[in-house]
mmCIF file with all atom_site columns, C-alpha atoms and ligand atoms in Angstrom:
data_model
loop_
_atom_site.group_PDB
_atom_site.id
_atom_site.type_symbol
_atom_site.label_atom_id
_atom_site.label_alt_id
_atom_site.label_comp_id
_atom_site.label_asym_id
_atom_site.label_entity_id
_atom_site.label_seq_id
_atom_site.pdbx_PDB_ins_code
_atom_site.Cartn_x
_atom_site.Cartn_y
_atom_site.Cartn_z
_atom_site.occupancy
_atom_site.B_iso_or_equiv
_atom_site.pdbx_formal_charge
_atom_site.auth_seq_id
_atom_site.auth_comp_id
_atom_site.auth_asym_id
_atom_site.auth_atom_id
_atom_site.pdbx_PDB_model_num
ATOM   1   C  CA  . UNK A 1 1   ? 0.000   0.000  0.000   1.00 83.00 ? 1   UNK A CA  1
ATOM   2   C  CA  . UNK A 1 2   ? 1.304   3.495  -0.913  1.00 94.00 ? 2   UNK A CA  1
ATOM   3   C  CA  . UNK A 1 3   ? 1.866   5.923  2.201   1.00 95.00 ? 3   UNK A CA  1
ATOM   4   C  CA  . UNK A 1 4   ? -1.652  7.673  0.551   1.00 97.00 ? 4   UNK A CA  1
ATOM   5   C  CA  . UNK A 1 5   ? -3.812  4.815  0.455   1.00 97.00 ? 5   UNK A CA  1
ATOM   6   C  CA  . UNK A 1 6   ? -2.519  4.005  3.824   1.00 97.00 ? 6   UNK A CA  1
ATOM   7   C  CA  . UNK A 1 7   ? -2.436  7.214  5.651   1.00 98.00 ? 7   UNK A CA  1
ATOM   8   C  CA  . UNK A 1 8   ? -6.562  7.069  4.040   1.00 97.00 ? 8   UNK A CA  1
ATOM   9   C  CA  . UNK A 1 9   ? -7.086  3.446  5.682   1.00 97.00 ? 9   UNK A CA  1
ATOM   10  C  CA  . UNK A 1 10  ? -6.122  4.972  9.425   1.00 98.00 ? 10  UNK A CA  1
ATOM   11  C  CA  . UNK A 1 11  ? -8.330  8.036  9.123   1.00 98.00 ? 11  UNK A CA  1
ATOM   12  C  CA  . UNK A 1 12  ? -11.328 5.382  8.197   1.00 98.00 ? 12  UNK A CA  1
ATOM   13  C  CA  . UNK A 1 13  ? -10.086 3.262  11.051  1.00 98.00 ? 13  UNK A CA  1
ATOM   14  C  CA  . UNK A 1 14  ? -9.698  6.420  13.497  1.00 98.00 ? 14  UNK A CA  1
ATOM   15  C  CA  . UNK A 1 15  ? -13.296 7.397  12.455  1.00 98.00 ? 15  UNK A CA  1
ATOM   16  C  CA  . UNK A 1 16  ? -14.890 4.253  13.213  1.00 97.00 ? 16  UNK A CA  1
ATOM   17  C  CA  . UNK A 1 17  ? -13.171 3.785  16.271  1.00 96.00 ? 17  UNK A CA  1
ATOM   18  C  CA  . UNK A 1 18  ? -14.916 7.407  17.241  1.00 96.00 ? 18  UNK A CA  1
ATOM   19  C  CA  . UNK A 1 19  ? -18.301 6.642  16.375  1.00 96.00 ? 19  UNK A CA  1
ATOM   20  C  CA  . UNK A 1 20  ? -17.997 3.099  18.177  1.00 95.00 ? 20  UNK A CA  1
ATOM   21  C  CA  . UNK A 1 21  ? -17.114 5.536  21.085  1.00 92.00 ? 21  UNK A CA  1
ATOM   22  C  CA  . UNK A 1 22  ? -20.484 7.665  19.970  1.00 92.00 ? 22  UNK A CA  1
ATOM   23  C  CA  . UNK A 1 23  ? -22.267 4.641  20.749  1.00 90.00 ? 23  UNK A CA  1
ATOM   24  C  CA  . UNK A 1 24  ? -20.798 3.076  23.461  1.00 87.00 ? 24  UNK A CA  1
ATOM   25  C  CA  . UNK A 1 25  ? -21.571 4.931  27.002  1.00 75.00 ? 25  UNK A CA  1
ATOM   26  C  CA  . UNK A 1 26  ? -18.288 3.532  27.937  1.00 73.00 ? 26  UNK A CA  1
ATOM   27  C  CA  . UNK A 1 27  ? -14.978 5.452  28.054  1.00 68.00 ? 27  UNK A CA  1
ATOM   28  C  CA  . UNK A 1 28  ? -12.564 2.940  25.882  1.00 64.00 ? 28  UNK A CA  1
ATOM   29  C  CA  . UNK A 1 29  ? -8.692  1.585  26.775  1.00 61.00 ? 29  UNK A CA  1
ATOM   30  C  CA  . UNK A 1 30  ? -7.235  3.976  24.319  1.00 61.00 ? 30  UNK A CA  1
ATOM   31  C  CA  . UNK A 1 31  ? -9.112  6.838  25.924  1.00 62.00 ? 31  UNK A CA  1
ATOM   32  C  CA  . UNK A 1 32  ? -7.202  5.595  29.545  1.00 67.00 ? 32  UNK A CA  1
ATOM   33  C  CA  . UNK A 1 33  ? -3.907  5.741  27.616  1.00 76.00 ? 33  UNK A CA  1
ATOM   34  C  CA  . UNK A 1 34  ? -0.950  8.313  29.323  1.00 83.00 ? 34  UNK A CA  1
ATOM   35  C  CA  . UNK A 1 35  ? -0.774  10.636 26.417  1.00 85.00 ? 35  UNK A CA  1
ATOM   36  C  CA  . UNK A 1 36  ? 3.427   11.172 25.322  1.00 87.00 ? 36  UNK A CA  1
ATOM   37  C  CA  . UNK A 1 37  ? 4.327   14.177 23.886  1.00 93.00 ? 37  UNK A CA  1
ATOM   38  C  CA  . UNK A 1 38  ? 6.454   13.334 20.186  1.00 93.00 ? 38  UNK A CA  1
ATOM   39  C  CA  . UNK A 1 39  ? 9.546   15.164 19.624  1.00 93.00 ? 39  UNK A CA  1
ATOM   40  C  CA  . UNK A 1 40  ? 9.140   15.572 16.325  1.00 93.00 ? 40  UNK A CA  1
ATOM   41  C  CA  . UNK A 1 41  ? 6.139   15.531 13.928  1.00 93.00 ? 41  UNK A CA  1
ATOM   42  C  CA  . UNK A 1 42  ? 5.803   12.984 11.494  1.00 93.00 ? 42  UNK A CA  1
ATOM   43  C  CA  . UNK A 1 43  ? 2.244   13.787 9.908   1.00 98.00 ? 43  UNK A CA  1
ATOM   44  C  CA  . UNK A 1 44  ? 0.324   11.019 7.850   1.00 98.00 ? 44  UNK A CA  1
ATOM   45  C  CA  . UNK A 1 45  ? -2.082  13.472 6.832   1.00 98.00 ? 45  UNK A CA  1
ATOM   46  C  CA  . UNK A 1 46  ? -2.359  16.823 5.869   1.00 98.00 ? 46  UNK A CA  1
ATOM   47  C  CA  . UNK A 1 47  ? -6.018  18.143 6.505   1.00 98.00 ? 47  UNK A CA  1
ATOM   48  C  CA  . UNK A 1 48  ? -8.473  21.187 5.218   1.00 98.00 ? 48  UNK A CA  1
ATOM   49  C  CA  . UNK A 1 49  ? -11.075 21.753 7.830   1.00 98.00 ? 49  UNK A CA  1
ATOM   50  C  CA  . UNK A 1 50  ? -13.698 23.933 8.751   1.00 98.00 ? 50  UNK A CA  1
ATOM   51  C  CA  . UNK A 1 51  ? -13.164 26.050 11.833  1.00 98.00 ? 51  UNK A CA  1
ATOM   52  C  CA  . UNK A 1 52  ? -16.715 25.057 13.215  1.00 98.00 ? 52  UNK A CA  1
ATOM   53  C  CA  . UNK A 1 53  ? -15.985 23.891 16.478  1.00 98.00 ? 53  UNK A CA  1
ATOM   54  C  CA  . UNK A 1 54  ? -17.757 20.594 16.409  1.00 98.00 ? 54  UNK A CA  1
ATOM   55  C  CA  . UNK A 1 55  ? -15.147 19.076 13.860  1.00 98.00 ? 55  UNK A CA  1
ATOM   56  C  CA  . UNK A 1 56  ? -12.036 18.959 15.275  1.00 98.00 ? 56  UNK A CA  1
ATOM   57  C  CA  . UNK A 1 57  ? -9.653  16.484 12.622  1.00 98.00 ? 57  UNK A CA  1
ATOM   58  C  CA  . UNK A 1 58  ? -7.943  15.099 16.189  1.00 97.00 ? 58  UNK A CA  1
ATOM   59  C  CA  . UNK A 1 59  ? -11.129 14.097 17.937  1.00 97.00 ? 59  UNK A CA  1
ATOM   60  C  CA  . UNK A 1 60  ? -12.997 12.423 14.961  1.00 98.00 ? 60  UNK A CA  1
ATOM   61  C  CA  . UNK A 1 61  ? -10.500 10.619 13.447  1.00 98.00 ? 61  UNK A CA  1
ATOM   62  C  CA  . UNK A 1 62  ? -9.418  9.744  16.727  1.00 96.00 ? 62  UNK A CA  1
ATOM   63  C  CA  . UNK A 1 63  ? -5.827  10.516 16.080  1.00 96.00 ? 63  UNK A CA  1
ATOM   64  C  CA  . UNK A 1 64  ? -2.932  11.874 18.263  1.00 94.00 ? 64  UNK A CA  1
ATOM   65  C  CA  . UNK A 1 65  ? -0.076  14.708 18.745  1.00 95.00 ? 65  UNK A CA  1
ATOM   66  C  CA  . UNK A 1 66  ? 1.807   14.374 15.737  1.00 96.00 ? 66  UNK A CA  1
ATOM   67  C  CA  . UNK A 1 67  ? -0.120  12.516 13.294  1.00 97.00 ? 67  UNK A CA  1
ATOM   68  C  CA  . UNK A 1 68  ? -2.524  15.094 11.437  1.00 98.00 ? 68  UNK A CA  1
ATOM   69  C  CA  . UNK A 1 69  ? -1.468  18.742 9.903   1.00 98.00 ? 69  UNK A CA  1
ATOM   70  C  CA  . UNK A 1 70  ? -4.251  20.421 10.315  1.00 98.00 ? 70  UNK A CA  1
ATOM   71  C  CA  . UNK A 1 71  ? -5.169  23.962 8.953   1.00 98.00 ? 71  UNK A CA  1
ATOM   72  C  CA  . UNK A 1 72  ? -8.751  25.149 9.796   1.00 98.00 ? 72  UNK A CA  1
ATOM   73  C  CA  . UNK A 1 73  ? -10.280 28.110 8.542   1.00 98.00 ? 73  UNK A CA  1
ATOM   74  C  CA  . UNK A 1 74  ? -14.583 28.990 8.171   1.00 98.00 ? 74  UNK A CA  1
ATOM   75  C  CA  . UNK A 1 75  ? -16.085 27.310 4.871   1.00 98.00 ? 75  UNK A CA  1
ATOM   76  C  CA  . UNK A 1 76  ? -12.633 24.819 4.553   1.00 98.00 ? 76  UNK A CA  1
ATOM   77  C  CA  . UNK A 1 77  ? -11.646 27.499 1.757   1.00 98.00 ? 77  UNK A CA  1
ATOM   78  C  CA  . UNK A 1 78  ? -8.316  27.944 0.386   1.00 98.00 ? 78  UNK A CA  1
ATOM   79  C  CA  . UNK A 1 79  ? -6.180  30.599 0.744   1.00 96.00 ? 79  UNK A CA  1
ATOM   80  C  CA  . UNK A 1 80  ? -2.407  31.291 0.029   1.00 96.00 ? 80  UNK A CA  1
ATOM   81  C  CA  . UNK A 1 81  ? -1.420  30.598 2.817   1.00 97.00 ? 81  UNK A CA  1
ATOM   82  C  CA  . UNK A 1 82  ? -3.194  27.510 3.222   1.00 98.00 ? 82  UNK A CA  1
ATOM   83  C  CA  . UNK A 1 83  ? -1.375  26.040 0.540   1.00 98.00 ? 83  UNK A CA  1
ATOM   84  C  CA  . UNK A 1 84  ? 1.929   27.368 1.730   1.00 98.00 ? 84  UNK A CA  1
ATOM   85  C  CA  . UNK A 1 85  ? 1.221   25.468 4.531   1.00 98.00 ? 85  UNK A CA  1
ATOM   86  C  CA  . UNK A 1 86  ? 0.344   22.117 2.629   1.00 98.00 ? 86  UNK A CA  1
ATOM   87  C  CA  . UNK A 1 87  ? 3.407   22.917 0.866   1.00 98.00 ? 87  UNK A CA  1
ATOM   88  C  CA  . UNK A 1 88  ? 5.711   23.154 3.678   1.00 98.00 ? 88  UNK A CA  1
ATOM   89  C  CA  . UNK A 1 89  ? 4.047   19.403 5.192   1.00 98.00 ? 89  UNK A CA  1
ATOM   90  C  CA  . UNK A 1 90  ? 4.286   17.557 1.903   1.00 98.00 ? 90  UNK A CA  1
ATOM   91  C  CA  . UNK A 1 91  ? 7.682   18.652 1.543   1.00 97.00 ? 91  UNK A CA  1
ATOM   92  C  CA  . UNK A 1 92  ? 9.521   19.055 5.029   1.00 97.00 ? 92  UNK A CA  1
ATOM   93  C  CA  . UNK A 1 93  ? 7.558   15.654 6.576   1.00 98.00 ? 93  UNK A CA  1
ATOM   94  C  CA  . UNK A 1 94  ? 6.788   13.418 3.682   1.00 97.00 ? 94  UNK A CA  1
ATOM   95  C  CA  . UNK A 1 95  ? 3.401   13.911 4.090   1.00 98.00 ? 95  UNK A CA  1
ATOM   96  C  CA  . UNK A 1 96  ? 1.214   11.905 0.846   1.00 98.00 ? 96  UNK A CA  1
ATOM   97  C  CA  . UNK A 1 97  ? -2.215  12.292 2.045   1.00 98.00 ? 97  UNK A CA  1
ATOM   98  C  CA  . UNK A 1 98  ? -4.440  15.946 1.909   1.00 98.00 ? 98  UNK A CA  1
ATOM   99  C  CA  . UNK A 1 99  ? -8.108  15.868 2.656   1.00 98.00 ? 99  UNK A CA  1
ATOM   100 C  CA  . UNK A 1 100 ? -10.836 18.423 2.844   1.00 98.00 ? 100 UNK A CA  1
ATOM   101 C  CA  . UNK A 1 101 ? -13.047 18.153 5.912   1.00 98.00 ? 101 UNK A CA  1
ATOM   102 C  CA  . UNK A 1 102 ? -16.298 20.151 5.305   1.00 98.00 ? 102 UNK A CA  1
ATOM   103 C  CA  . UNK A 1 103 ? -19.077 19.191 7.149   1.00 98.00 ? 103 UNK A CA  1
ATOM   104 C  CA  . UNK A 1 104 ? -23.113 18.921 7.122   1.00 98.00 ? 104 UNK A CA  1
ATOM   105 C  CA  . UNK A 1 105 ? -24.952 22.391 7.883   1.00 98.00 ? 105 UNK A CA  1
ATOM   106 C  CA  . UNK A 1 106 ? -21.544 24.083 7.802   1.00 98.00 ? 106 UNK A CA  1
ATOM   107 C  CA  . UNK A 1 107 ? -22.133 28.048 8.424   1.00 97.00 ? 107 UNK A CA  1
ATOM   108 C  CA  . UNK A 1 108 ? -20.101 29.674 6.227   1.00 97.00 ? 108 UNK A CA  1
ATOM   109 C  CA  . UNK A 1 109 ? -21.713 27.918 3.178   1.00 98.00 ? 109 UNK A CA  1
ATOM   110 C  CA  . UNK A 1 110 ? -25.152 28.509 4.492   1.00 97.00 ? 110 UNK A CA  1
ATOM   111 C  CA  . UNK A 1 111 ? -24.427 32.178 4.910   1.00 95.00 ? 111 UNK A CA  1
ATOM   112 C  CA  . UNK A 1 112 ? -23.140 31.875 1.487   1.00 96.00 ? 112 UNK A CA  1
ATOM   113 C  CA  . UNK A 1 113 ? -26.186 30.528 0.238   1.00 96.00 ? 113 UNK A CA  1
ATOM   114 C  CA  . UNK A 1 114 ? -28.094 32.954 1.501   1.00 95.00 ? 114 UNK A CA  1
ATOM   115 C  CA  . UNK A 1 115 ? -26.444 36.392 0.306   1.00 94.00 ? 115 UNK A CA  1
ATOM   116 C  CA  . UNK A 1 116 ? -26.844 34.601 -2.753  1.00 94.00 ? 116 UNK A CA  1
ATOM   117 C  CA  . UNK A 1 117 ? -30.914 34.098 -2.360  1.00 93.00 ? 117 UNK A CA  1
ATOM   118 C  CA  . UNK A 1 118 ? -31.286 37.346 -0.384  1.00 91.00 ? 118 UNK A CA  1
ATOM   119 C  CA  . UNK A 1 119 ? -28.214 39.849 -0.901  1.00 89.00 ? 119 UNK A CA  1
ATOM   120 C  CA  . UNK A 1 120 ? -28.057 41.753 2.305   1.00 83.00 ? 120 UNK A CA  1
ATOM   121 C  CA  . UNK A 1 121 ? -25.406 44.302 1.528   1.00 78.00 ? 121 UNK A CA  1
ATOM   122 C  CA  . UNK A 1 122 ? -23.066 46.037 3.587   1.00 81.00 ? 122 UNK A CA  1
ATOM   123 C  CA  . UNK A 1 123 ? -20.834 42.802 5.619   1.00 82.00 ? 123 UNK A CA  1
ATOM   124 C  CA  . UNK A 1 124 ? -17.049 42.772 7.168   1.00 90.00 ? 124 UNK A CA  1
ATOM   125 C  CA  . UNK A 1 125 ? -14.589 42.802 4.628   1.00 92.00 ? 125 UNK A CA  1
ATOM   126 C  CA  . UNK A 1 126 ? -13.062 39.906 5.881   1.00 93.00 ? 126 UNK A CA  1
ATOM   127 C  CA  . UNK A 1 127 ? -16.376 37.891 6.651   1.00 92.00 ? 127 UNK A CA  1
ATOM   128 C  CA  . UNK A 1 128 ? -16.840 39.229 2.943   1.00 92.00 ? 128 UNK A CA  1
ATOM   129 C  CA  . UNK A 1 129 ? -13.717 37.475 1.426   1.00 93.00 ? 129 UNK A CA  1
ATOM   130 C  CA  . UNK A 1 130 ? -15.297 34.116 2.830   1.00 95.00 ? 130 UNK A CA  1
ATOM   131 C  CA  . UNK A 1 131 ? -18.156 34.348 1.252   1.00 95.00 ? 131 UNK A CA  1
ATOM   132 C  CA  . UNK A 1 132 ? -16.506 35.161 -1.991  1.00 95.00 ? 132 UNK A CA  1
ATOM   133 C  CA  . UNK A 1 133 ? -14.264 32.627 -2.161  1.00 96.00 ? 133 UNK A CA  1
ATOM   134 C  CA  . UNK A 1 134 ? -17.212 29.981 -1.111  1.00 97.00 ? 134 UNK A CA  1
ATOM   135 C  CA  . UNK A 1 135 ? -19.410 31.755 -3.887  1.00 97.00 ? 135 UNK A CA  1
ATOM   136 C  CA  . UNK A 1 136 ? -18.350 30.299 -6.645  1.00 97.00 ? 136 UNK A CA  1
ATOM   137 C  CA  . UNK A 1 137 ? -18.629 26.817 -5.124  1.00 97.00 ? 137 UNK A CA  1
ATOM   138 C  CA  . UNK A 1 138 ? -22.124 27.692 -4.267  1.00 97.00 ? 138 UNK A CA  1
ATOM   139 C  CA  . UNK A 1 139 ? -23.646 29.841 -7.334  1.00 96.00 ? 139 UNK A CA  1
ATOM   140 C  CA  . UNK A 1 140 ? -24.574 26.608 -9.803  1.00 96.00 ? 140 UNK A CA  1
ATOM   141 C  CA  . UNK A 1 141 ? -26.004 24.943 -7.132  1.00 96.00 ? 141 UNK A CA  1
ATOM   142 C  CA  . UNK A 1 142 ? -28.636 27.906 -5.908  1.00 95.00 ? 142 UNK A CA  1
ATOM   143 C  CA  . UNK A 1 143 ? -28.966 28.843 -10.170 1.00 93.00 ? 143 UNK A CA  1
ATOM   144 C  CA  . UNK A 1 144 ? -29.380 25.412 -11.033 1.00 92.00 ? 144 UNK A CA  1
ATOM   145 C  CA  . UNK A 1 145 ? -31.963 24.075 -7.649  1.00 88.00 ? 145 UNK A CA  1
ATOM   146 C  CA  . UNK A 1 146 ? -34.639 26.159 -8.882  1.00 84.00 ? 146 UNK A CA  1
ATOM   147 C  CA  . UNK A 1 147 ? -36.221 27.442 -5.661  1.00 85.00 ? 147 UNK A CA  1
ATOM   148 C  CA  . UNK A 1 148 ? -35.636 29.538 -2.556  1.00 84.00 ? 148 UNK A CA  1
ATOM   149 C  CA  . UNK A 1 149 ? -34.946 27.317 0.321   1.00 92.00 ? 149 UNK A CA  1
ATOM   150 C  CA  . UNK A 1 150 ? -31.891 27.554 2.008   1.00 92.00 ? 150 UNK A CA  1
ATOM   151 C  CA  . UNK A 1 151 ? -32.250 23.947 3.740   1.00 92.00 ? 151 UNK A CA  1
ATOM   152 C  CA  . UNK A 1 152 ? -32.652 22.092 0.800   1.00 94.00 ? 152 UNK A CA  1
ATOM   153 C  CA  . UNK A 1 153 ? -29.984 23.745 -1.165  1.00 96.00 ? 153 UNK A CA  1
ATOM   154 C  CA  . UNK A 1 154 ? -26.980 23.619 1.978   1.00 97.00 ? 154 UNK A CA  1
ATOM   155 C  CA  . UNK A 1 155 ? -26.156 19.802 1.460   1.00 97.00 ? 155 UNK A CA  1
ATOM   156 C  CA  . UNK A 1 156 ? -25.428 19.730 -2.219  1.00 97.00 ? 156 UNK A CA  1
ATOM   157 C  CA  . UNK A 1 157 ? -23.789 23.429 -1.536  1.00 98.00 ? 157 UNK A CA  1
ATOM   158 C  CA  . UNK A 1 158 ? -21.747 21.659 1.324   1.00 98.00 ? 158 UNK A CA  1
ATOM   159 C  CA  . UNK A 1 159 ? -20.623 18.940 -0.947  1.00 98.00 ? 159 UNK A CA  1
ATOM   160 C  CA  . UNK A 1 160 ? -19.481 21.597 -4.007  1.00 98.00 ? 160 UNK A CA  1
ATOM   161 C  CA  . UNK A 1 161 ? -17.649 23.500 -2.253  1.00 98.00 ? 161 UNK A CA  1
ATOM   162 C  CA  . UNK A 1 162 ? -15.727 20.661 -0.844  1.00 98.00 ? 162 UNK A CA  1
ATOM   163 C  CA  . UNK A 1 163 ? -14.734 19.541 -4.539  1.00 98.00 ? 163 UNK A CA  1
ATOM   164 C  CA  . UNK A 1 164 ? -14.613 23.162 -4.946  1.00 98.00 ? 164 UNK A CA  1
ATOM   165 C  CA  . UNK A 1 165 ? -11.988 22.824 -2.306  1.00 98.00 ? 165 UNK A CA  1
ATOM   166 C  CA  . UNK A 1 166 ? -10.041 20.370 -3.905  1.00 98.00 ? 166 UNK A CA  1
ATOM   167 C  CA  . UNK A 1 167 ? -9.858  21.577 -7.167  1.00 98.00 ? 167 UNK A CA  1
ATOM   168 C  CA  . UNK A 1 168 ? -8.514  24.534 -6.275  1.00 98.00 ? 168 UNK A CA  1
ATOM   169 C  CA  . UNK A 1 169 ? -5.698  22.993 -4.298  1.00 98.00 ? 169 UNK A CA  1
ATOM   170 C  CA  . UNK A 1 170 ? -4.702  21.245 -7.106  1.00 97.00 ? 170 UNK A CA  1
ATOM   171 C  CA  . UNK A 1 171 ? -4.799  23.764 -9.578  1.00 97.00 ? 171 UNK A CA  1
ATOM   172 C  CA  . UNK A 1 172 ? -3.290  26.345 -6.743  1.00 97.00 ? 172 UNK A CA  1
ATOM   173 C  CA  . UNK A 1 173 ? 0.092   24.414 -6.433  1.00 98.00 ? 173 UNK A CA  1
ATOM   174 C  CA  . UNK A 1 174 ? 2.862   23.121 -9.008  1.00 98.00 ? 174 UNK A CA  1
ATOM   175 C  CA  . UNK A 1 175 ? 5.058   21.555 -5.800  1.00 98.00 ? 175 UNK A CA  1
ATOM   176 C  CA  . UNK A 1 176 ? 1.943   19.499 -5.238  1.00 98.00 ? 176 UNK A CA  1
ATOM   177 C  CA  . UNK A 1 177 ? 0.878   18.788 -8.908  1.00 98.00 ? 177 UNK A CA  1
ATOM   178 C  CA  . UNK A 1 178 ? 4.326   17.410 -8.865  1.00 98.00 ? 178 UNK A CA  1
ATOM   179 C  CA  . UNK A 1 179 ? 4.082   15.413 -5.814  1.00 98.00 ? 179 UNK A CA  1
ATOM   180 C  CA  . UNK A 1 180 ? 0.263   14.163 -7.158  1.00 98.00 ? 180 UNK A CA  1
ATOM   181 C  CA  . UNK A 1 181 ? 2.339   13.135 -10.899 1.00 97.00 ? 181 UNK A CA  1
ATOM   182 C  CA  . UNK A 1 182 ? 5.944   12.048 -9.513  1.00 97.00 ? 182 UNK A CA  1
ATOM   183 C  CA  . UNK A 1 183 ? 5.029   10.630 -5.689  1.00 97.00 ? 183 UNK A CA  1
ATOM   184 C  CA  . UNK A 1 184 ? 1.974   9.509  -5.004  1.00 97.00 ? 184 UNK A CA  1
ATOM   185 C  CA  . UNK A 1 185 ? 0.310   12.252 -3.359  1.00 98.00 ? 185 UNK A CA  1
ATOM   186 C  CA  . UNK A 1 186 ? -3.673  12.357 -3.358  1.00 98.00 ? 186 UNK A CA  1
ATOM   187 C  CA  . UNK A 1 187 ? -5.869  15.259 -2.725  1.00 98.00 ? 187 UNK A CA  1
ATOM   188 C  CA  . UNK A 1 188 ? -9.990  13.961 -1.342  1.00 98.00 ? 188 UNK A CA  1
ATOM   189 C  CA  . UNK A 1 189 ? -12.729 15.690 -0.116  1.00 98.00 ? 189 UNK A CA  1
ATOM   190 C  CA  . UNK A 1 190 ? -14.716 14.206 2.797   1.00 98.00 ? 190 UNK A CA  1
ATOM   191 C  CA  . UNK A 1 191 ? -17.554 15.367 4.671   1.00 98.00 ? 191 UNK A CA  1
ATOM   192 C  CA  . UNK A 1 192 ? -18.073 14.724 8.268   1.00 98.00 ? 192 UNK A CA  1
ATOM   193 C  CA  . UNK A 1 193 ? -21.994 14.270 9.504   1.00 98.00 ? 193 UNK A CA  1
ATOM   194 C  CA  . UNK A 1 194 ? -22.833 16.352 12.574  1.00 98.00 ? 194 UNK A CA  1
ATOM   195 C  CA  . UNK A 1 195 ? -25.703 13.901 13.216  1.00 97.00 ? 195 UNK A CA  1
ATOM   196 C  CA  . UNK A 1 196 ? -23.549 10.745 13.016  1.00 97.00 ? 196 UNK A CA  1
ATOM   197 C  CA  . UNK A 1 197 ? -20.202 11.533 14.179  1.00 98.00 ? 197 UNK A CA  1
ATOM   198 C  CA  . UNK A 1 198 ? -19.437 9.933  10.191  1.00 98.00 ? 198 UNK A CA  1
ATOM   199 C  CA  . UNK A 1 199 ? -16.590 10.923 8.254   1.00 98.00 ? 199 UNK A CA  1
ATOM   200 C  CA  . UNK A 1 200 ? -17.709 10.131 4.250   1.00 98.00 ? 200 UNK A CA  1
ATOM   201 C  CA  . UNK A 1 201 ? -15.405 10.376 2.038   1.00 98.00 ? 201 UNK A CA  1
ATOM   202 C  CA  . UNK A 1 202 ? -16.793 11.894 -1.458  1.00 97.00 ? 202 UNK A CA  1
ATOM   203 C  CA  . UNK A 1 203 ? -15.645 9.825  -4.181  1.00 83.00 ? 203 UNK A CA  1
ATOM   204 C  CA  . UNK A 1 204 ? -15.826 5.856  -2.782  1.00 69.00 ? 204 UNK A CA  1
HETATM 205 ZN ZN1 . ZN  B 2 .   ? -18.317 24.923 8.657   1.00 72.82 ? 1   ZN  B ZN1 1
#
């Protein structure tokens, strides 16, 4: 197995291993474990995550100190210096694996949705520049749903701008083009259910 397909394999692992613990009243071994601090980081996984603060990349792929680099931000978007930081994993630490972690009834792409249905103006400039860069993500889903209802249209919304996400990693970066053509690297989206603790990711 390549360190990608791997590194993918633990984070399903990790995630059923946290909804097990969902469903079980009962505090597991691993959760009784001394925790030891690592010296040096050694990430398998490189993750894009929303900065909602029910989806912490740790916690629900029950993973420890050392093993994910995580960057979080509102709306998983990508910025500059998101990449830079993906970057900096893939190449200091080896790191083969990148996923984007939106997540059911995320906030940012609901308020996105709905300055698109109802355009209220005046905002922050920097809640603004969110919104924008979830926008285009967003637009052909509210153009092409055909109706006004900001419930129905947020799952499919959450769900484009996750490949939105992706695709804009990819075409962000020549160091991780590179990595993607020459070493294996892989880029997935995955969306984590509020509801079921869940991680899915989008194209199995
Ligand atoms: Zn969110």
């Amino acid at each position: 197995m390549n360190p990608a397909e791997e590194a993918l394999s633990r984070l399903r692992a990790g995630n059923a291993r946290f909804v097990e613990r969902i469903r079980s009243a009962t505090p597991t071994a691993q959760q009784a474990e001394a925790i030891t601090l690592p010296r040096e980081q050694k990430p398998m996984a490189i993750v894009l995550g929303c900065a909602d603060a029910r989806v912490p990349a740790e916690l629900v792929f029950d993973q420890g100190l050392g093993d994910l680099f995580v960057i979080r931000v509102a709306g998983n978007i990508v910025a500059p210096s998101g990449i830079g930081s993906m970057e900096f994993a893939a190449s200091r630490f080896g790191t083969r694996l990148v996923v984007v972690l939106g997540h059911t009834e995320c906030g940012a792409v609901t308020a996105t949705v709905e300055e698109l249905l109802r355009p209220a103006g005046e905002q922050s400039p920097n809640l603004s520049a969110i919104v924008e860069r979830v926008r285009p993500a967003v637009a052909p889903v509210v153009s092409g749903c055909g109706h006004s209802h900001t419930d129905a249209i947020v799952p499919d919304a959450v769900r484009a701008n996750i490949r939105h996400s992706v695709a804009q990693i990819h075409n962000g970066s020549e160091i991780l083009r590179q990595l993607i053509r020459d070493d294996g690297l892989k880029i997935v989206g995955a969306e984590y259910d509020l509801a079921s603790g869940q991680v899915h990711f989008l194209d199995d």
